[in-house]
Coordinates of C-alpha atoms and ligand atoms in Angstrom, one line a residue:
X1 CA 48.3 -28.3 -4.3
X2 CA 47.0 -25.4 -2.7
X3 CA 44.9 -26.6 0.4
X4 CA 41.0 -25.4 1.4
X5 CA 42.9 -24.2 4.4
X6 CA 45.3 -22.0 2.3
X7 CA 42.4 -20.5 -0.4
X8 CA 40.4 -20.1 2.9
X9 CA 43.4 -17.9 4.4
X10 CA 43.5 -15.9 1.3
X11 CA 39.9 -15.5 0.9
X12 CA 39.5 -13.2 4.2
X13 CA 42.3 -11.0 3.1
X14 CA 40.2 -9.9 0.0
X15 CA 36.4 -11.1 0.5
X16 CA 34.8 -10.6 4.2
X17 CA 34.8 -13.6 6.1
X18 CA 36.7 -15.6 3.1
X19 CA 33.0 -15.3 1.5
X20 CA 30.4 -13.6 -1.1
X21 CA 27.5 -15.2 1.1
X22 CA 27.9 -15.6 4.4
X23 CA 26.7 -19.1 5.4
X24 CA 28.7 -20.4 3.2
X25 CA 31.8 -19.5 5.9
X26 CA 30.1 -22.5 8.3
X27 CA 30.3 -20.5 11.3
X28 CA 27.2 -21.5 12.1
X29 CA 28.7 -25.2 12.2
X30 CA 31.7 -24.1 14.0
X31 CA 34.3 -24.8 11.0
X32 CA 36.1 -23.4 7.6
X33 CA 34.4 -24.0 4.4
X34 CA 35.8 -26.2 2.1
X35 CA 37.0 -25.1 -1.4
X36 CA 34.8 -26.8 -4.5
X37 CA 36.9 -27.7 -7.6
X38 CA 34.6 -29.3 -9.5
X39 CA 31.0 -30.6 -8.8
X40 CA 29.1 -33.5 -11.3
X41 CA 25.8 -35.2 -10.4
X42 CA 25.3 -35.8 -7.0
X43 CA 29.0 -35.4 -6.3
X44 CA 31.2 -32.3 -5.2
X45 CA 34.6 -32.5 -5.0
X46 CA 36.8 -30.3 -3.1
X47 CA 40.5 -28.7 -3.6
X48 CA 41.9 -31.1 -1.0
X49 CA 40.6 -34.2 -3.0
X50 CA 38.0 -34.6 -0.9
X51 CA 34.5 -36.4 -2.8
X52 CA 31.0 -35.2 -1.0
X53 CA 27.3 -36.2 -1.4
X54 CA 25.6 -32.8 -2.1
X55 CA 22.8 -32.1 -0.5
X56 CA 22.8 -28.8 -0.4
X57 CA 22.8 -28.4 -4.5
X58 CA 23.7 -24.8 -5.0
X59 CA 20.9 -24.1 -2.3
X60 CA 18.3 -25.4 -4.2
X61 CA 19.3 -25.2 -8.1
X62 CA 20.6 -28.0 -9.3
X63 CA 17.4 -30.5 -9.3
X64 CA 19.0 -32.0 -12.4
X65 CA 22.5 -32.6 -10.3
X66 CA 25.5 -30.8 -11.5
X67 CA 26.5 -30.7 -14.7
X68 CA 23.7 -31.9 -16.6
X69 CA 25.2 -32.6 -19.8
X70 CA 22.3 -31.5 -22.1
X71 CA 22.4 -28.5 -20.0
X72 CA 25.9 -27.3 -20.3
X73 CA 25.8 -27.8 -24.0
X74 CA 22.6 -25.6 -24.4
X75 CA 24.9 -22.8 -21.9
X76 CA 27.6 -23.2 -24.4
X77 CA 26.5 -23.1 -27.6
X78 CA 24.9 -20.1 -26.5
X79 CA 27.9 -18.8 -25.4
X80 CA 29.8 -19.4 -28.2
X81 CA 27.0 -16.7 -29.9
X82 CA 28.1 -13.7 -27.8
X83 CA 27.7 -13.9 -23.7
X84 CA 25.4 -10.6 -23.1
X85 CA 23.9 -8.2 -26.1
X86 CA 21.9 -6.0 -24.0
X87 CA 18.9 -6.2 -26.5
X88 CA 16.2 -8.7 -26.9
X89 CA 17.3 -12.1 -27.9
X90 CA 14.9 -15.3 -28.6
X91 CA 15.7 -17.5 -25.2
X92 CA 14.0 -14.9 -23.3
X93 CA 10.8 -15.2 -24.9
X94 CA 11.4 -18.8 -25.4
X95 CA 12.1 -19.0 -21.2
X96 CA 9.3 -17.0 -20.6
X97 CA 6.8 -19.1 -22.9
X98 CA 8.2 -22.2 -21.3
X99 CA 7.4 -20.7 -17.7
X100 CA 4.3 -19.8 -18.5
X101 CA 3.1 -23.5 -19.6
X102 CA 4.2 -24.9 -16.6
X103 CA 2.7 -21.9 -14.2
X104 CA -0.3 -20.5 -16.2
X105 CA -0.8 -17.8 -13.4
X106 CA 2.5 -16.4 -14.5
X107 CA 0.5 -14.7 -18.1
X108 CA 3.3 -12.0 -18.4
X109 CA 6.9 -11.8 -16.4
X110 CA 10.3 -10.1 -16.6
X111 CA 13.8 -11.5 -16.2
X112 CA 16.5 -10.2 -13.7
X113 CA 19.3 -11.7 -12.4
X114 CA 18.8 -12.9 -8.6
X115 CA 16.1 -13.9 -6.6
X116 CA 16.1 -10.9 -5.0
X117 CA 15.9 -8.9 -7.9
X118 CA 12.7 -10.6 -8.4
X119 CA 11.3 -10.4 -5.1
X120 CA 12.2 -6.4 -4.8
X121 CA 10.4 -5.9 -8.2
X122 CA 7.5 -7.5 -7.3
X123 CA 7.0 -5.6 -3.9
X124 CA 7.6 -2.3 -6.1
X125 CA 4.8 -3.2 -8.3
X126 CA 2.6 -4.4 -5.8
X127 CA 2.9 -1.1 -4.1
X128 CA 2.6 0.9 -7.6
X129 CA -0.2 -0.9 -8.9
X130 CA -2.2 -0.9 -5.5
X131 CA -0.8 2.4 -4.6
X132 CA -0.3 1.3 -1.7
X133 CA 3.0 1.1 1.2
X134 CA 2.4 -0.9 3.4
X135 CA 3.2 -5.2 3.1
X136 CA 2.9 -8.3 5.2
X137 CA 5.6 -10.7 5.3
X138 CA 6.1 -13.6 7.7
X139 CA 8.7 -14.3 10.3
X140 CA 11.4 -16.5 9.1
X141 CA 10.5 -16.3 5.9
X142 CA 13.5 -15.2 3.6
X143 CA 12.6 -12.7 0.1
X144 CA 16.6 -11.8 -0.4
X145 CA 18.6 -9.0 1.3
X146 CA 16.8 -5.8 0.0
X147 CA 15.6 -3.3 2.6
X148 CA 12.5 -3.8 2.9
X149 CA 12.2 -7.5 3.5
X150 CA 14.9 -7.2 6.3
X151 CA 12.8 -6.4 9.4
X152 CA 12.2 -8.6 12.5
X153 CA 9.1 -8.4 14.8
X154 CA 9.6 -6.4 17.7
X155 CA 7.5 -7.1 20.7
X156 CA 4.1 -7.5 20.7
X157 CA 1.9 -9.6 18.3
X158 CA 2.8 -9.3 14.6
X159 CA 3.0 -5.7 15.2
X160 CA 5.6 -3.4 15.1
X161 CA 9.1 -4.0 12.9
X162 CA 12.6 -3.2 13.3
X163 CA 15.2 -3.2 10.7
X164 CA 16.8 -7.0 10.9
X165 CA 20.2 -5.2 10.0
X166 CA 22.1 -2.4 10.4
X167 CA 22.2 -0.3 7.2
X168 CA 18.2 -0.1 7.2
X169 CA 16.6 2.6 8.3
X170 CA 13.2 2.0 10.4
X171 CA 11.4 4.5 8.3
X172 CA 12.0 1.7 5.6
X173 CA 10.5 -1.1 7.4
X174 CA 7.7 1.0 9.2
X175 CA 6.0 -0.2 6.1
X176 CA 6.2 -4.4 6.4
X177 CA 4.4 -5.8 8.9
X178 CA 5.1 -9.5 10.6
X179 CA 2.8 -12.2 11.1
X180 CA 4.3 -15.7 12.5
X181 CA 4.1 -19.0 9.6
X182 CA 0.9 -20.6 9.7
X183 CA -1.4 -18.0 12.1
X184 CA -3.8 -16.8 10.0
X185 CA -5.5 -15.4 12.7
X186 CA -2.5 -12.9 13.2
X187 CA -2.7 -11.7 9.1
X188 CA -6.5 -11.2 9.6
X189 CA -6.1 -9.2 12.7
X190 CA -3.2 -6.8 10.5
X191 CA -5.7 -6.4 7.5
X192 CA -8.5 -4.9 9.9
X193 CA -6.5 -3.0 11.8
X194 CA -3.9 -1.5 8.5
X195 CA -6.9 -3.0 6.0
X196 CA -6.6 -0.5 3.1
X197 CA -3.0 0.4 3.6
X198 CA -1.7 -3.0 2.8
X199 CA -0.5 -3.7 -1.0
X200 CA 0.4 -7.6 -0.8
X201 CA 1.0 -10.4 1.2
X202 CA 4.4 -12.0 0.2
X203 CA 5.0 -15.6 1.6
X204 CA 6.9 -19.1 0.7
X205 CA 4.3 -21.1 -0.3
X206 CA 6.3 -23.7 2.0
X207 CA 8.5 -22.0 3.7
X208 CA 12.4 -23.0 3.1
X209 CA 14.7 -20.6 5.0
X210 CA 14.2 -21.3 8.6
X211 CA 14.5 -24.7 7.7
X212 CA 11.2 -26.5 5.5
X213 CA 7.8 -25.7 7.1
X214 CA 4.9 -27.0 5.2
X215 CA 1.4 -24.6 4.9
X216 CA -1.2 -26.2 7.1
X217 CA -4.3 -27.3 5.5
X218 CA -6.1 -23.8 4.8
X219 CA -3.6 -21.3 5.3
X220 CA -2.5 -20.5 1.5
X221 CA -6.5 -20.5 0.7
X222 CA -7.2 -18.5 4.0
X223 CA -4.2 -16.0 2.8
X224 CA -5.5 -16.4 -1.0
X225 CA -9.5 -15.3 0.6
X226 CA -8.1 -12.4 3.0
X227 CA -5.9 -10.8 0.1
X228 CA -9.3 -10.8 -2.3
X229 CA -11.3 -9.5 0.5
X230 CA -9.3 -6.4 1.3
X231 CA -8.0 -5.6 -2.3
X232 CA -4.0 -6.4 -1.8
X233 CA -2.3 -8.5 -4.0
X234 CA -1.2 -12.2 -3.0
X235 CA 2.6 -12.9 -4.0
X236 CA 3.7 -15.8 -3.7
X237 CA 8.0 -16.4 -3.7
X238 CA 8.8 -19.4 -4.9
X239 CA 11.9 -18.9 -5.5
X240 CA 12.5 -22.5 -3.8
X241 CA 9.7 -24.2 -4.6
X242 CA 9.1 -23.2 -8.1
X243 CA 9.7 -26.5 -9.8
X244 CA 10.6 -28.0 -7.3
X245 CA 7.4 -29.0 -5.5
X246 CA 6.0 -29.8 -8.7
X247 CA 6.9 -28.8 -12.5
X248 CA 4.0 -26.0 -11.7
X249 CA 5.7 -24.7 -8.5
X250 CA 3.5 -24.8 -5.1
X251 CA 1.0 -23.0 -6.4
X252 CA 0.1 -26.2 -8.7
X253 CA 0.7 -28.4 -5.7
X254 CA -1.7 -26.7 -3.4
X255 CA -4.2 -25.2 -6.0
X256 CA -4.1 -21.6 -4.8
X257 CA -3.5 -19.3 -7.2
X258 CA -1.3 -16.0 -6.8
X259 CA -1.4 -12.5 -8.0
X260 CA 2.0 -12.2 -8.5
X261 CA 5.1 -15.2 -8.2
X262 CA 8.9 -14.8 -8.2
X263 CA 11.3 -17.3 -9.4
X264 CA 14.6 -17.6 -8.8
X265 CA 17.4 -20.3 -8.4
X266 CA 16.1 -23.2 -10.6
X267 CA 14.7 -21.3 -13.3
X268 CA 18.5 -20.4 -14.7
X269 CA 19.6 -24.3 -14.1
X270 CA 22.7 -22.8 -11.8
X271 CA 23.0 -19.4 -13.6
X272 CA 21.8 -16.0 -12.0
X273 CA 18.3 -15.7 -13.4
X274 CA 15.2 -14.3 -11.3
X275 CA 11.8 -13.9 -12.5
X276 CA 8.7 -11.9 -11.3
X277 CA 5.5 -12.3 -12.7
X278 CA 1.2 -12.9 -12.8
X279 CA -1.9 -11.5 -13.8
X280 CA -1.2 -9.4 -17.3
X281 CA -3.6 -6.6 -15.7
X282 CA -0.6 -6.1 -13.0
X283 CA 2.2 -6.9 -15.3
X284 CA 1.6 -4.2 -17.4
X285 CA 2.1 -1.7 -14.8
X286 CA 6.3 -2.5 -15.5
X287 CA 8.0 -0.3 -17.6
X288 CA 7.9 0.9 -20.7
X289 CA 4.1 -0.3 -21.2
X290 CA 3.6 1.0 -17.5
X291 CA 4.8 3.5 -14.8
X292 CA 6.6 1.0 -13.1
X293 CA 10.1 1.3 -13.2
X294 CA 12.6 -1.4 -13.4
X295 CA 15.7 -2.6 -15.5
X296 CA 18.6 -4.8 -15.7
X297 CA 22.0 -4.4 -17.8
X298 CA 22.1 -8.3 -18.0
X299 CA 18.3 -9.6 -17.1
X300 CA 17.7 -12.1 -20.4
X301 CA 21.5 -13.3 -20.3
X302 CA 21.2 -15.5 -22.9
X303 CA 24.0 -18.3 -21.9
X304 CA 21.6 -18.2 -18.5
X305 CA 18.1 -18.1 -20.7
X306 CA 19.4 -21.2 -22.5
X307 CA 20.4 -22.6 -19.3
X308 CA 17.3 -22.1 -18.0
X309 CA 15.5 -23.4 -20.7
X310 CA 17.1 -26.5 -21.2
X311 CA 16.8 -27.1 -17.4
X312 CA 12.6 -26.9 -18.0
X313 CA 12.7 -29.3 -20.6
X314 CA 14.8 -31.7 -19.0
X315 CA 12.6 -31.4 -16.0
X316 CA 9.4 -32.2 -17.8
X317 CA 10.7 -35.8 -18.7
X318 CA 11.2 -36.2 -15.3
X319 CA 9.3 -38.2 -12.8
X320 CA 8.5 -35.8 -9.7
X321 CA 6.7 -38.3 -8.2
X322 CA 9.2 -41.3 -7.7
X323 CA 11.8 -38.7 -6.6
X324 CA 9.2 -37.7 -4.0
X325 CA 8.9 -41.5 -2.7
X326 CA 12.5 -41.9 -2.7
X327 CA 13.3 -39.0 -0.9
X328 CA 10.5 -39.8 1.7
X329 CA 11.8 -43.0 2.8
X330 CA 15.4 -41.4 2.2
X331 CA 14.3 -38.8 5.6
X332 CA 12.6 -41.3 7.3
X333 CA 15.5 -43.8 7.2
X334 CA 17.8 -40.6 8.2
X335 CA 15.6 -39.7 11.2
X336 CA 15.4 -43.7 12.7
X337 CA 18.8 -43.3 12.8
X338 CA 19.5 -40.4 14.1
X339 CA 16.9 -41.1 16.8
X340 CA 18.3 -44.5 17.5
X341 CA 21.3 -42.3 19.2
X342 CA 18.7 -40.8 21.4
X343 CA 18.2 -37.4 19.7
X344 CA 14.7 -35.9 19.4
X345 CA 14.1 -35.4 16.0
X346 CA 11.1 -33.6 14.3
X347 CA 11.2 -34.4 10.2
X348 CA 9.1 -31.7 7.8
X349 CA 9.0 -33.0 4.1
X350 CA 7.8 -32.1 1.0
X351 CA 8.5 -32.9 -2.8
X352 CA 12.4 -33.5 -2.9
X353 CA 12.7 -31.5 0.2
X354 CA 13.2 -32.4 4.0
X355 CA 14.6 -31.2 7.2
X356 CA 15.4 -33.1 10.5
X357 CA 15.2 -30.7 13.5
X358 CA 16.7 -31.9 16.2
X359 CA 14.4 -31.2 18.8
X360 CA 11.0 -32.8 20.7
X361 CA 8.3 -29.9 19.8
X362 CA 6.7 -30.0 16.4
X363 CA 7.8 -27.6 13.7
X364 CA 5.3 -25.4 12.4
X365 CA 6.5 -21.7 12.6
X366 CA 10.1 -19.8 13.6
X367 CA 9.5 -19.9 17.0
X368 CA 9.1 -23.9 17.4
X369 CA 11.8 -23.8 14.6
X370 CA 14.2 -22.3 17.6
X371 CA 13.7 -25.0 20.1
X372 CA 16.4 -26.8 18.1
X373 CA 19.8 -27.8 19.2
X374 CA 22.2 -26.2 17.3
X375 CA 24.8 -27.5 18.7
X376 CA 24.1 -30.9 18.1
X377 CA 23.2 -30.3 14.5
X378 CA 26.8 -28.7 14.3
X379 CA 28.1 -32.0 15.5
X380 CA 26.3 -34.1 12.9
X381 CA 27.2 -31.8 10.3
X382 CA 31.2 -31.8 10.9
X383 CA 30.9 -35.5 11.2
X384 CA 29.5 -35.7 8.3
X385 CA 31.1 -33.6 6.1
X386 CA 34.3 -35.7 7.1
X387 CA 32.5 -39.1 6.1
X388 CA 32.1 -37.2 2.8
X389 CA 28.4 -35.9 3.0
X390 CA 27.8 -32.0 2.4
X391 CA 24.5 -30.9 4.1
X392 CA 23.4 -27.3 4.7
X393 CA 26.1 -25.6 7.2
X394 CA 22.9 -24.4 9.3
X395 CA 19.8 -26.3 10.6
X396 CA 17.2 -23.5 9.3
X397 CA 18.1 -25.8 6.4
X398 CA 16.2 -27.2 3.9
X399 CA 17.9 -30.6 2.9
X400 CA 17.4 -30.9 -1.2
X401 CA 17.6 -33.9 -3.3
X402 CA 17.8 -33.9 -7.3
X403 CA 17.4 -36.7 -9.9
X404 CA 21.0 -37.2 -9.6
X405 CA 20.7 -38.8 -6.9
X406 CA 21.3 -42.5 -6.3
X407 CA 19.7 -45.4 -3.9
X408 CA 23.7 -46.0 -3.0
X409 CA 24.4 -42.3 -2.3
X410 CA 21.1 -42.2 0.1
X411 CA 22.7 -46.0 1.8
X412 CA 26.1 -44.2 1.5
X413 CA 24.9 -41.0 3.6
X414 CA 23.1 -43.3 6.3
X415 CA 26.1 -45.7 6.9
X416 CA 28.1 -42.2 7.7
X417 CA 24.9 -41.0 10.0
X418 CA 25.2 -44.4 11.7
X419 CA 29.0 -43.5 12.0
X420 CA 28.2 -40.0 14.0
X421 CA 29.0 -39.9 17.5
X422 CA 26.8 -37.2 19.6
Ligands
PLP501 C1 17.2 -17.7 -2.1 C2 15.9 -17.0 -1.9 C3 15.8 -15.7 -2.4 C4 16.9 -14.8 -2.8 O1 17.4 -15.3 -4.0 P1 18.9 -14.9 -4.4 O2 19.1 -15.4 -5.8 O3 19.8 -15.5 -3.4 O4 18.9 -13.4 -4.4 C5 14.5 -15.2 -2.3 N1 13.5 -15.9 -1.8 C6 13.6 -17.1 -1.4 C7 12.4 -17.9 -0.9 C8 14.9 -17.8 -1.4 O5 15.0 -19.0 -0.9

């Protein structure tokens, strides 16, 4: 048997850092990553033999849990018809139609591949449709790895960016400007100061990558109001919460409506599918009925449209609600515990989402989402990972939950938190 150890040692002589995404090596966590062989419901199991509670679900993905039966047979029968034609096929509009009843604000969209695809088109169309450069995005907020999404504040108040990365020049960034999560005050003071310059606002509806942080009351509507006001477009990326926080995304959650939304990870039910989409007005600004350009050699896969769509139709029979509850008590139980060992803990939830921060100040933007101790969350996750529980290998982690999930996995995962030793 060939060891995590051994496909691990391999791994860095061909792929950088043993990886095609790089918190998957755990450095963060101080550790190796551990081979998958196989993964079903709620279950992963490794190439040592190893079984692990997933909580980390593909990042997001798999709300049905892995290897929902109904939708690997809809992936292979589609297969089985031919695996890319590069000309229109019936899932896509089928997809599409499907999205659009659960997210009416989505009246027209176009299929790519990632995430980021979607998220890189959308900015391009906001900026060709407004004619407009300039964007505000907000710190610790994650759109994908394309140029111009990759800045960090630099000193000052939401002013100035530099590239996040090297590889990205600063004449790319001059453009996206940086407000911190939650300060609408900050946005308001970048619209009248850049006010007819700025195409679109582009925000997670609740944010996911620097760990979950909820919008406070009047932020999406006071984002939703400024937008209108100064003629940019509102985009909203929910390319975590889309069907997630509820079959209609955030945006049905919280009642504010977008301009534009991109989709991404559960929309192709664990294949690479990325949406972007809204008003029709805008949409048909995208090539060929617009200016717009913007392509895809396999956008509208169709083993990933019928993926996709049987993942939607699974999830409508679902009961978001009751996975909501049991997730809820789930993180509450989780954070007694963990505080009972005398951490500070600070818990965020929403929907079938939650993270513990392990520190004593409030979570609410990046910066309070820093005072945590990294260190200890690299503890727990070690321990846990050897009780047999895979959470995110980083604490700006959301941790998910799916429908796969049982009452004695959650009792399982809480006897091996009772087990860590800080
Ligand atoms: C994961 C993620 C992306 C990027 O999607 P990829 O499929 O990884 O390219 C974009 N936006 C948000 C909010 C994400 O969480």
């Amino acid at each position: 048997m060939t060891s995590s150890a051994d496909w691990f040692r391999r791994a860095q002589d061909v792929l950088p850092g043993g990886v095609n995404s790089p918190v998957r090596a755990c450095r963060g966590v101080g550790c190796d990553p551990l081979f998958t062989e196989s993964a079903r419901g709620s279950r992963m199991h490794t190439v040592d033999g190893q079984e692990l509670i997933d909580f980390v679900l593909s990042w997001g993905p798999m709300i049905l849990g892995h290897c929902d039966p109904e939708v690997v047979e809809a992936a292979r029968r589609a297969v089985e018809r031919g695996s890319s034609y590069g000309a229109p096929c019936p899932g896509e509009v089928e997809l599409a139609e499907a999205v659009r009843r659960l997210m009416p604000g989505m009246e027209m969209m176009r299929m790519v591949s990632s995430g980021t695809e979607a998220t890189m088109s959308a900015l391009r169309l906001a900026r060709g449709f407004t004619g407009r450069d300039k964007l505000i995005k907000f710190d610790g907020c994650y759109h994908g790895h394309s140029d111009a999404f990759l800045a960090s504040a630099g000193s000052g108040l939401a002013t100035l960016s530099i590239p996040g990365t090297p590889g990205v020049p600063a004449d790319v960034v001059a453009h996206t400007l940086i407000a911190p999560y939650n300060d609408l005050e900050a946005v308001e003071d970048l619209f009248n100061r850049h006010g007819r310059e700025i195409a679109c606002v582009i925000v997670e509806p609740a944010a996911g990558n620097m760990g979950l942080v909820p919008p406070e009351p009047g932020f999406l509507e006071g984002l939703r109001a400024l937008c209108t006001r100064f003629g940019a477009l509102l985009i909203f990326d929910e390319v975590i919460t889309g069907f997630r926080l509820s079959l209609g995304g955030a945006q049905a959650r919280y009642g504010v409506r977008p301009d534009l939304t991109t989709l991404g990870k559960i929309i192709g039910g664990g294949f690479p599918v990325g949406c972007f989409g809204g008003r029709r007005e805008i949409m048909e600004h995208v090539a060929p009925v617009g200016a717009v350009y913007q392509a895809g050699t396999l956008s509208g896969n169709p083993a990933a449209m019928a993926a996709g769509l049987a993942t939607l139709r699974r999830l409508e029979a679902c009961d978001y609600d009751a996975l909501e509850r049991r997730t809820l008590a789930f993180a509450r139980d989780l954070k007694s515990v963990l505080e009972e060992k005398g951490l500070p803990v600070q818990m965020n939830h929403v929907a079938s989402i939650f993270t513990l921060f392990f520190t004593k100040t409030p979570v609410t933007d990046f910066d309070t989402a820093k005072t945590m101790d990294t260190e200890a969350y690299a503890t727990f996750f070690r321990q846990m990972r050897e009780a047999g529980v895979n959470l995110a290998p980083s604490g700006y982690e959301c941790t998910f939950t799916s429908f796969a999930h049982t009452e004695e996995d959650f009792a399982a995962t809480l006897d091996a938190a009772r087990r860590v030793r800080f």
